[in-house]
Amino acid sequence: MTNINFSFNKKITIALILWHGISFNAFGHDGEDHGGSVTLAPGLPECQILAAARLFDGINFPQDNMAVLIEGDKIKRIGTLTELSGSCANQINLGDATILPGFIESHAHITFQSVNKNAVLEHGVTTVQDTGGPLQAKEGGDGKLRLLSVGPIIQAPGGYPLNVFGGGDGGYDKIGIPVASTTEADKVVTDLIAGGATAIKMALEPGGETGAPWMQPHDGPVPETPWPILSQDIATAIVAKAHALGKRVLVHAGENTGFERALNAGVDEFAHIPCGEIREDLLQRAVDQGVTFVTTIDTLAACVNTATGKGIHSNTMSLASKGAKFIYGSEIGHDNVPWGINGEELHMILHLTSGESIDFTDVVNVIKAATSKAGEHLGLAPLGTLVAGAPADVIAVKGNPFQKFKLLEYPQLVISGGRTIVNKFINQSSPASIECFLTWAEGKYPELLSPAGQTTVVSSLYSYRYYPATQVYAGISSADNHVYFMKQADGLLRSEGPLVNWLPVSGCQ
């Protein structure tokens, strides 16, 4: 943080101060302030109603002209605006828009790839399963990205992923952790779950698949294949221990040897649809065993054997014809996919899983794979829905995303746990909104903002008030529409989050 000495007797150039603070502080750690404790907190609005031309609750077909009532951090109910309007005065009609549950990304590498969690959340993904990287406890869901860590991938010594990504000995703070015996496997699984892992992931990847990202050079040349993989005994022990502790097991397996070994072990989930061509009997067995497949088709689109034309696309179509269970995953953190909802992934799921013709049920099922079906598979239902009691994770887009998936990449509204992160349906930085908010804040925080009734100064991109009794600045930046707070004594600029998150609480929406 930058320390600044203020002259009490003349106006400061607040624009420059705020600009330096924003450039080096507010955005330096995903928008978090690490220079001191946050003094202000918006809390949650007691209630809010969102109405739109369409609403998808994550379960049923989209319904026309519906609204959702949110109380605190939970969904209370859905109904028509007429039915709900008497329950809450804080209402926004979004017009020709579609309200949906926040999306769930079931395969990402947020921590390992240092992906900006705020960017992911702002682009409509409210929950992420982080499938390979440093172990950390579950976090978010309260105005921040809900992150479910599986920790490092359990692997064979000398094998994948450490042989391709990072090398070294691995560990709980790396992308991989090697085990060489069932005893070691038992301990690692126990430690991972004790450390907050919401599931366990192992690698059964000998390498060699055409077009696979792991077959491309990274920090060095690709190691010669086949790579060592976990034995059947160790793989089975990993699954048995995880299940005994109540956790699912994911597997990275891209070809027949690892795929069959994973089925023998009793895994719950394939973290990718396999890259190499898989035998039909093994695909059928996977379906019969009820294993779930995370898609990541866009990420692995190059996985096609040029000699046979077989690979991820043929595997997907075959699995779909057999009745396989799919959930959406785009592998956020991969070079070629967006940090948010991936419209191309949704498009590929639709065309590869719908059979010879596509009907509206197929379209709805694709969105379910990223909402209710994903929440159910993660064991967090009703997450991913807009039913009573579900977390208030809500997004909205202008237009109809059931006609054009691409719209979902640019949500105009994002709410996480009842807290508004993005709302482009209202002019949040209008002079009236700013005046209303600052006046409300004076009444809410008189010990900080005193004396009340100070004049709002507009300087460059910023609107602010200075409170001489408490020697405090409070203002809003039009660069990011965040509320900023600064004590003259320490000169530390603190972002108190988006103004749009404060408006429903202050009654200025």
Short mmCIF file of C-alpha atoms in Angstrom, two decimals, residues 40-412:
data_model
loop_
_atom_site.label_atom_id
_atom_site.label_comp_id
_atom_site.label_asym_id
_atom_site.label_seq_id
_atom_site.Cartn_x
_atom_site.Cartn_y
_atom_site.Cartn_z
CA LEU A 40 -16.97 -1.35 6.15
CA ALA A 41 -19.12 -4.31 5.16
CA PRO A 42 -22.30 -4.20 3.13
CA GLY A 43 -23.90 -7.25 4.72
CA LEU A 44 -26.82 -8.82 2.91
CA PRO A 45 -30.08 -7.25 1.84
CA GLU A 46 -32.94 -8.74 3.81
CA CYS A 47 -34.69 -9.56 0.55
CA GLN A 48 -34.59 -8.88 -3.17
CA ILE A 49 -36.78 -9.82 -6.11
CA LEU A 50 -35.48 -10.31 -9.64
CA ALA A 51 -37.96 -10.58 -12.50
CA ALA A 52 -37.30 -11.26 -16.18
CA ALA A 53 -38.87 -12.45 -19.40
CA ARG A 54 -37.48 -15.95 -18.74
CA LEU A 55 -36.35 -17.90 -15.69
CA PHE A 56 -34.61 -21.30 -15.60
CA ASP A 57 -34.62 -22.92 -12.17
CA GLY A 58 -32.01 -25.55 -13.08
CA ILE A 59 -34.59 -28.34 -13.20
CA ASN A 60 -37.66 -27.54 -15.32
CA PHE A 61 -37.98 -26.02 -18.74
CA PRO A 62 -37.49 -22.22 -18.73
CA GLN A 63 -40.62 -20.36 -17.67
CA ASP A 64 -41.80 -17.06 -19.11
CA ASN A 65 -42.33 -13.87 -17.09
CA MET A 66 -41.21 -15.21 -13.73
CA ALA A 67 -39.36 -13.83 -10.73
CA VAL A 68 -37.19 -15.14 -7.91
CA LEU A 69 -37.38 -14.03 -4.29
CA ILE A 70 -34.08 -14.04 -2.42
CA GLU A 71 -33.95 -13.70 1.35
CA GLY A 72 -30.47 -13.19 2.72
CA ASP A 73 -28.16 -15.78 1.17
CA LYS A 74 -30.89 -18.25 0.14
CA ILE A 75 -33.51 -18.64 -2.53
CA LYS A 76 -36.94 -18.31 -0.93
CA ARG A 77 -39.26 -19.08 -3.86
CA ILE A 78 -40.03 -18.39 -7.50
CA GLY A 79 -43.30 -17.16 -8.95
CA THR A 80 -44.75 -14.33 -10.98
CA LEU A 81 -43.81 -10.80 -10.02
CA THR A 82 -47.43 -10.24 -9.04
CA GLU A 83 -47.29 -13.22 -6.67
CA LEU A 84 -44.00 -12.17 -5.08
CA SER A 85 -44.15 -8.37 -5.08
CA GLY A 86 -45.89 -8.14 -1.70
CA SER A 87 -43.00 -10.07 -0.07
CA CYS A 88 -40.23 -7.54 -0.75
CA ALA A 89 -40.03 -3.91 -1.84
CA ASN A 90 -36.49 -4.30 -3.22
CA GLN A 91 -37.31 -5.30 -6.82
CA ILE A 92 -35.59 -5.18 -10.21
CA ASN A 93 -37.31 -6.08 -13.47
CA LEU A 94 -34.57 -7.13 -15.88
CA GLY A 95 -36.83 -7.04 -18.94
CA ASP A 96 -35.89 -9.19 -21.95
CA ALA A 97 -33.43 -11.29 -20.01
CA THR A 98 -33.01 -14.81 -18.62
CA ILE A 99 -32.38 -15.62 -14.96
CA LEU A 100 -30.43 -18.85 -14.23
CA PRO A 101 -28.54 -20.49 -11.37
CA GLY A 102 -24.85 -19.67 -11.17
CA PHE A 103 -22.79 -22.10 -13.25
CA ILE A 104 -20.68 -24.87 -11.74
CA GLU A 105 -17.30 -25.60 -13.34
CA SER A 106 -16.36 -29.19 -12.51
CA HIS A 107 -12.81 -29.19 -13.87
CA ALA A 108 -10.46 -26.27 -13.28
CA HIS A 109 -6.93 -25.52 -12.11
CA ILE A 110 -7.57 -22.18 -10.44
CA THR A 111 -4.92 -22.39 -7.74
CA PHE A 112 -2.20 -24.12 -9.74
CA GLN A 113 -2.52 -21.69 -12.66
CA SER A 114 -3.05 -18.61 -10.45
CA VAL A 115 -6.34 -17.79 -12.18
CA ASN A 116 -8.06 -14.61 -10.99
CA LYS A 117 -11.02 -15.90 -8.98
CA ASN A 118 -12.87 -12.60 -9.27
CA ALA A 119 -12.70 -12.77 -13.06
CA VAL A 120 -14.17 -16.28 -13.04
CA LEU A 121 -17.01 -15.21 -10.74
CA GLU A 122 -17.77 -12.07 -12.72
CA HIS A 123 -18.19 -14.21 -15.83
CA GLY A 124 -20.95 -16.36 -14.37
CA VAL A 125 -19.17 -19.32 -12.75
CA THR A 126 -20.06 -19.22 -9.07
CA THR A 127 -18.67 -22.65 -8.03
CA VAL A 128 -15.49 -24.42 -9.15
CA GLN A 129 -14.15 -27.90 -8.49
CA ASP A 130 -10.37 -27.32 -8.49
CA THR A 131 -9.01 -30.60 -9.81
CA GLY A 132 -5.27 -30.59 -9.32
CA GLY A 133 -3.11 -28.11 -7.46
CA PRO A 134 -2.14 -27.01 -3.96
CA LEU A 135 -4.50 -28.28 -1.28
CA GLN A 136 -6.69 -25.71 0.43
CA ALA A 137 -9.84 -25.67 2.48
CA LYS A 138 -13.23 -25.02 0.90
CA GLU A 139 -13.90 -21.31 0.50
CA GLY A 140 -16.29 -18.76 -0.98
CA GLY A 141 -19.98 -18.84 -1.76
CA ASP A 142 -20.51 -15.57 0.12
CA GLY A 143 -19.70 -13.00 -2.53
CA LYS A 144 -16.56 -14.85 -3.54
CA LEU A 145 -15.98 -17.78 -5.89
CA ARG A 146 -16.95 -21.04 -4.17
CA LEU A 147 -13.82 -23.18 -4.52
CA LEU A 148 -13.82 -26.93 -3.86
CA SER A 149 -10.26 -28.20 -3.80
CA VAL A 150 -9.24 -31.80 -4.43
CA GLY A 151 -5.60 -30.93 -3.79
CA PRO A 152 -2.72 -32.48 -5.72
CA ILE A 153 -3.29 -35.42 -8.06
CA ILE A 154 -2.15 -38.75 -6.60
CA GLN A 155 0.26 -40.30 -9.09
CA ALA A 156 2.95 -42.89 -9.59
CA PRO A 157 6.56 -41.83 -8.91
CA GLY A 158 8.03 -40.46 -12.13
CA GLY A 159 4.63 -40.32 -13.77
CA TYR A 160 1.94 -37.83 -14.73
CA PRO A 161 1.39 -34.96 -13.96
CA LEU A 162 4.71 -34.05 -12.33
CA ASN A 163 6.72 -35.44 -15.24
CA VAL A 164 5.07 -32.88 -17.54
CA PHE A 165 4.03 -30.02 -15.25
CA GLY A 166 6.69 -28.78 -12.89
CA GLY A 167 8.78 -31.83 -12.12
CA GLY A 168 10.21 -32.13 -8.62
CA ASP A 169 9.14 -34.40 -5.80
CA GLY A 170 5.56 -33.17 -5.55
CA GLY A 171 3.69 -32.57 -2.34
CA TYR A 172 0.52 -31.16 -0.83
CA ASP A 173 1.33 -27.72 -2.29
CA LYS A 174 2.08 -29.01 -5.81
CA ILE A 175 0.04 -30.31 -8.73
CA GLY A 176 0.97 -33.93 -8.00
CA ILE A 177 1.91 -36.15 -5.08
CA PRO A 178 3.53 -39.55 -5.74
CA VAL A 179 2.72 -42.73 -3.82
CA ALA A 180 4.55 -46.04 -4.19
CA SER A 181 2.54 -48.36 -1.95
CA THR A 182 -0.95 -48.94 -0.57
CA THR A 183 0.30 -47.75 2.82
CA GLU A 184 1.48 -44.45 1.35
CA ALA A 185 -1.79 -44.15 -0.58
CA ASP A 186 -3.82 -44.62 2.58
CA LYS A 187 -1.88 -41.88 4.37
CA VAL A 188 -2.04 -39.40 1.49
CA VAL A 189 -5.79 -39.81 1.05
CA THR A 190 -6.29 -39.36 4.80
CA ASP A 191 -4.11 -36.25 4.86
CA LEU A 192 -5.79 -34.70 1.83
CA ILE A 193 -9.27 -35.10 3.28
CA ALA A 194 -8.13 -33.82 6.68
CA GLY A 195 -6.69 -30.79 4.88
CA GLY A 196 -9.99 -29.91 3.22
CA ALA A 197 -10.09 -31.92 0.01
CA THR A 198 -13.71 -32.28 -1.13
CA ALA A 199 -12.78 -35.23 -3.37
CA ILE A 200 -9.68 -37.21 -4.33
CA LYS A 201 -8.10 -37.27 -7.78
CA MET A 202 -5.61 -39.79 -9.11
CA ALA A 203 -3.78 -40.12 -12.43
CA LEU A 204 -3.71 -43.32 -14.49
CA GLU A 205 -2.06 -41.78 -17.53
CA PRO A 206 0.71 -43.62 -19.45
CA GLY A 207 0.73 -40.97 -22.19
CA GLY A 208 0.90 -41.33 -25.94
CA GLU A 209 -2.55 -40.05 -27.06
CA THR A 210 -2.60 -38.06 -30.29
CA GLY A 211 -3.39 -34.39 -29.77
CA ALA A 212 -3.45 -34.52 -25.97
CA PRO A 213 -2.28 -31.33 -24.23
CA TRP A 214 -0.04 -33.41 -21.97
CA MET A 215 1.75 -34.68 -25.09
CA GLN A 216 2.88 -31.13 -25.97
CA PRO A 217 6.20 -29.69 -24.70
CA HIS A 218 5.89 -27.56 -21.57
CA ASP A 219 8.93 -26.79 -19.44
CA GLY A 220 10.91 -29.29 -21.44
CA PRO A 221 10.52 -32.07 -24.00
CA VAL A 222 7.75 -34.63 -23.51
CA PRO A 223 9.08 -37.66 -21.59
CA GLU A 224 9.14 -40.92 -23.49
CA THR A 225 6.04 -43.05 -23.09
CA PRO A 226 4.70 -45.22 -21.58
CA TRP A 227 4.89 -43.37 -18.28
CA PRO A 228 4.63 -45.26 -14.98
CA ILE A 229 1.11 -45.41 -13.55
CA LEU A 230 -0.31 -46.54 -10.25
CA SER A 231 -0.74 -50.28 -9.85
CA GLN A 232 -4.20 -51.79 -9.62
CA ASP A 233 -3.71 -52.49 -5.91
CA ILE A 234 -2.78 -48.87 -5.18
CA ALA A 235 -5.59 -47.45 -7.31
CA THR A 236 -8.09 -49.70 -5.58
CA ALA A 237 -6.73 -48.74 -2.16
CA ILE A 238 -7.10 -45.03 -2.98
CA VAL A 239 -10.75 -45.47 -3.90
CA ALA A 240 -11.51 -47.68 -0.91
CA LYS A 241 -9.97 -45.21 1.56
CA ALA A 242 -11.67 -42.17 0.00
CA HIS A 243 -15.06 -43.92 -0.01
CA ALA A 244 -14.58 -44.97 3.61
CA LEU A 245 -14.07 -41.30 4.44
CA GLY A 246 -17.12 -40.26 2.42
CA LYS A 247 -15.39 -38.69 -0.57
CA ARG A 248 -15.66 -39.20 -4.33
CA VAL A 249 -12.71 -40.23 -6.48
CA LEU A 250 -11.88 -38.56 -9.79
CA VAL A 251 -9.45 -40.04 -12.26
CA HIS A 252 -7.43 -38.70 -15.14
CA ALA A 253 -7.32 -41.59 -17.61
CA GLY A 254 -6.91 -41.00 -21.32
CA GLU A 255 -6.59 -44.46 -22.89
CA ASN A 256 -7.66 -48.08 -22.40
CA THR A 257 -5.13 -49.28 -19.81
CA GLY A 258 -5.77 -46.50 -17.33
CA PHE A 259 -9.49 -46.45 -18.12
CA GLU A 260 -9.92 -50.13 -17.31
CA ARG A 261 -7.79 -49.86 -14.18
CA ALA A 262 -9.98 -46.96 -12.99
CA LEU A 263 -13.15 -49.01 -13.52
CA ASN A 264 -11.64 -51.94 -11.65
CA ALA A 265 -10.87 -49.59 -8.75
CA GLY A 266 -14.45 -48.27 -8.64
CA VAL A 267 -13.91 -44.57 -9.40
CA ASP A 268 -16.85 -42.16 -9.36
CA GLU A 269 -15.84 -39.68 -12.01
CA PHE A 270 -13.64 -39.33 -15.08
CA ALA A 271 -12.16 -35.83 -14.95
CA HIS A 272 -12.10 -35.78 -18.76
CA ILE A 273 -13.86 -37.72 -21.44
CA PRO A 274 -10.85 -39.83 -22.47
CA CYS A 275 -8.61 -38.47 -25.19
CA GLY A 276 -7.72 -41.74 -26.93
CA GLU A 277 -10.20 -44.17 -28.46
CA ILE A 278 -11.70 -46.37 -25.73
CA ARG A 279 -12.99 -49.90 -26.34
CA GLU A 280 -16.78 -50.14 -26.60
CA ASP A 281 -16.99 -52.80 -23.89
CA LEU A 282 -15.17 -50.51 -21.46
CA LEU A 283 -17.42 -47.56 -22.31
CA GLN A 284 -20.46 -49.72 -21.70
CA ARG A 285 -19.03 -50.93 -18.43
CA ALA A 286 -18.45 -47.33 -17.30
CA VAL A 287 -22.09 -46.51 -17.99
CA ASP A 288 -23.25 -49.66 -16.21
CA GLN A 289 -21.16 -48.71 -13.17
CA GLY A 290 -22.79 -45.28 -13.09
CA VAL A 291 -19.56 -43.34 -13.52
CA THR A 292 -19.95 -39.62 -14.31
CA PHE A 293 -17.92 -37.92 -17.06
CA VAL A 294 -16.74 -34.31 -16.93
CA THR A 295 -16.76 -33.08 -20.52
CA THR A 296 -13.77 -30.75 -21.25
CA ILE A 297 -14.40 -31.44 -24.95
CA ASP A 298 -13.32 -27.98 -26.10
CA THR A 299 -10.02 -28.24 -24.22
CA LEU A 300 -9.27 -31.70 -25.71
CA ALA A 301 -10.72 -31.00 -29.16
CA ALA A 302 -7.42 -31.96 -30.83
CA CYS A 303 -7.59 -35.48 -29.35
CA VAL A 304 -8.33 -37.30 -32.61
CA ASN A 305 -6.27 -40.14 -34.06
CA THR A 306 -5.63 -38.98 -37.61
CA ALA A 307 -5.35 -42.57 -38.85
CA THR A 308 -8.70 -43.74 -37.45
CA GLY A 309 -10.62 -40.50 -36.91
CA LYS A 310 -11.37 -41.73 -33.40
CA GLY A 311 -10.84 -39.94 -30.10
CA ILE A 312 -12.68 -37.65 -27.72
CA HIS A 313 -15.55 -36.94 -30.12
CA SER A 314 -16.26 -40.59 -30.89
CA ASN A 315 -15.95 -41.46 -27.18
CA THR A 316 -18.49 -38.78 -26.29
CA MET A 317 -21.00 -39.89 -28.92
CA SER A 318 -20.65 -43.53 -27.93
CA LEU A 319 -21.07 -42.77 -24.24
CA ALA A 320 -24.15 -40.64 -24.98
CA SER A 321 -25.73 -43.44 -27.00
CA LYS A 322 -25.23 -45.74 -24.01
CA GLY A 323 -26.86 -43.31 -21.57
CA ALA A 324 -23.77 -41.95 -19.81
CA LYS A 325 -23.96 -39.19 -17.21
CA PHE A 326 -22.21 -35.94 -18.15
CA ILE A 327 -21.45 -32.79 -16.21
CA TYR A 328 -19.97 -29.60 -17.60
CA GLY A 329 -16.29 -28.85 -17.31
CA SER A 330 -14.15 -26.49 -19.38
CA GLU A 331 -10.80 -26.79 -17.58
CA ILE A 332 -10.44 -23.16 -16.58
CA GLY A 333 -6.73 -22.51 -16.35
CA HIS A 334 -6.06 -24.16 -19.70
CA ASP A 335 -4.56 -21.81 -22.30
CA ASN A 336 -7.43 -21.86 -24.78
CA VAL A 337 -10.61 -21.53 -22.74
CA PRO A 338 -12.24 -18.49 -21.11
CA TRP A 339 -12.06 -17.70 -17.42
CA GLY A 340 -15.79 -18.11 -17.01
CA ILE A 341 -18.63 -19.85 -18.83
CA ASN A 342 -17.47 -21.46 -22.08
CA GLY A 343 -20.12 -21.22 -24.79
CA GLU A 344 -18.14 -23.43 -27.15
CA GLU A 345 -17.98 -26.22 -24.56
CA LEU A 346 -21.77 -26.07 -24.21
CA HIS A 347 -22.13 -26.12 -27.99
CA MET A 348 -19.91 -29.20 -28.32
CA ILE A 349 -21.73 -31.04 -25.52
CA LEU A 350 -25.03 -30.39 -27.30
CA HIS A 351 -23.92 -31.62 -30.70
CA LEU A 352 -22.01 -34.68 -29.47
CA THR A 353 -24.55 -35.97 -26.95
CA SER A 354 -27.88 -35.36 -28.70
CA GLY A 355 -27.87 -38.20 -31.22
CA GLU A 356 -29.14 -37.77 -34.77
CA SER A 357 -31.38 -34.79 -34.03
CA ILE A 358 -31.48 -32.02 -31.44
CA ASP A 359 -34.62 -31.02 -29.61
CA PHE A 360 -35.22 -28.51 -26.83
CA THR A 361 -34.84 -31.16 -24.14
CA ASP A 362 -31.27 -31.68 -25.31
CA VAL A 363 -30.58 -27.95 -24.99
CA VAL A 364 -31.99 -27.86 -21.46
CA ASN A 365 -29.96 -30.94 -20.49
CA VAL A 366 -26.75 -29.16 -21.48
CA ILE A 367 -27.51 -26.27 -19.12
CA LYS A 368 -28.50 -28.76 -16.41
CA ALA A 369 -25.05 -30.34 -16.76
CA ALA A 370 -23.58 -27.04 -15.56
CA THR A 371 -26.18 -26.35 -12.86
CA SER A 372 -28.46 -28.85 -11.10
CA LYS A 373 -26.76 -32.04 -12.32
CA ALA A 374 -23.34 -30.73 -11.31
CA GLY A 375 -24.57 -29.63 -7.89
CA GLU A 376 -26.18 -33.02 -7.34
CA HIS A 377 -23.03 -34.89 -8.38
CA LEU A 378 -20.87 -32.77 -6.07
CA GLY A 379 -23.17 -33.72 -3.21
CA LEU A 380 -24.20 -30.09 -2.72
CA ALA A 381 -27.81 -30.12 -3.95
CA PRO A 382 -29.80 -27.86 -4.14
CA LEU A 383 -26.73 -25.86 -5.28
CA GLY A 384 -27.19 -25.23 -8.99
CA THR A 385 -30.93 -24.61 -8.71
CA LEU A 386 -33.29 -21.77 -7.86
CA VAL A 387 -35.52 -23.78 -5.53
CA ALA A 388 -36.37 -22.90 -1.93
CA GLY A 389 -33.34 -23.27 0.32
CA ALA A 390 -30.75 -23.23 -2.47
CA PRO A 391 -27.76 -20.90 -2.13
CA ALA A 392 -28.56 -17.55 -3.74
CA ASP A 393 -26.10 -17.99 -6.61
CA VAL A 394 -27.85 -16.35 -9.55
CA ILE A 395 -26.85 -15.04 -12.96
CA ALA A 396 -28.81 -13.27 -15.69
CA VAL A 397 -28.08 -12.50 -19.31
CA LYS A 398 -29.85 -10.28 -21.79
CA GLY A 399 -31.75 -12.26 -24.39
CA ASN A 400 -32.32 -16.01 -24.56
CA PRO A 401 -29.27 -18.25 -23.96
CA PHE A 402 -31.30 -21.34 -24.86
CA GLN A 403 -31.14 -20.02 -28.41
CA LYS A 404 -27.52 -18.82 -28.24
CA PHE A 405 -25.11 -20.25 -25.67
CA LYS A 406 -22.59 -17.48 -26.37
CA LEU A 407 -24.74 -15.04 -24.38
CA LEU A 408 -23.81 -16.91 -21.22
CA GLU A 409 -20.17 -15.84 -21.51
CA TYR A 410 -21.17 -12.25 -20.74
CA PRO A 411 -23.66 -12.21 -17.84
CA GLN A 412 -25.08 -8.81 -16.98
#
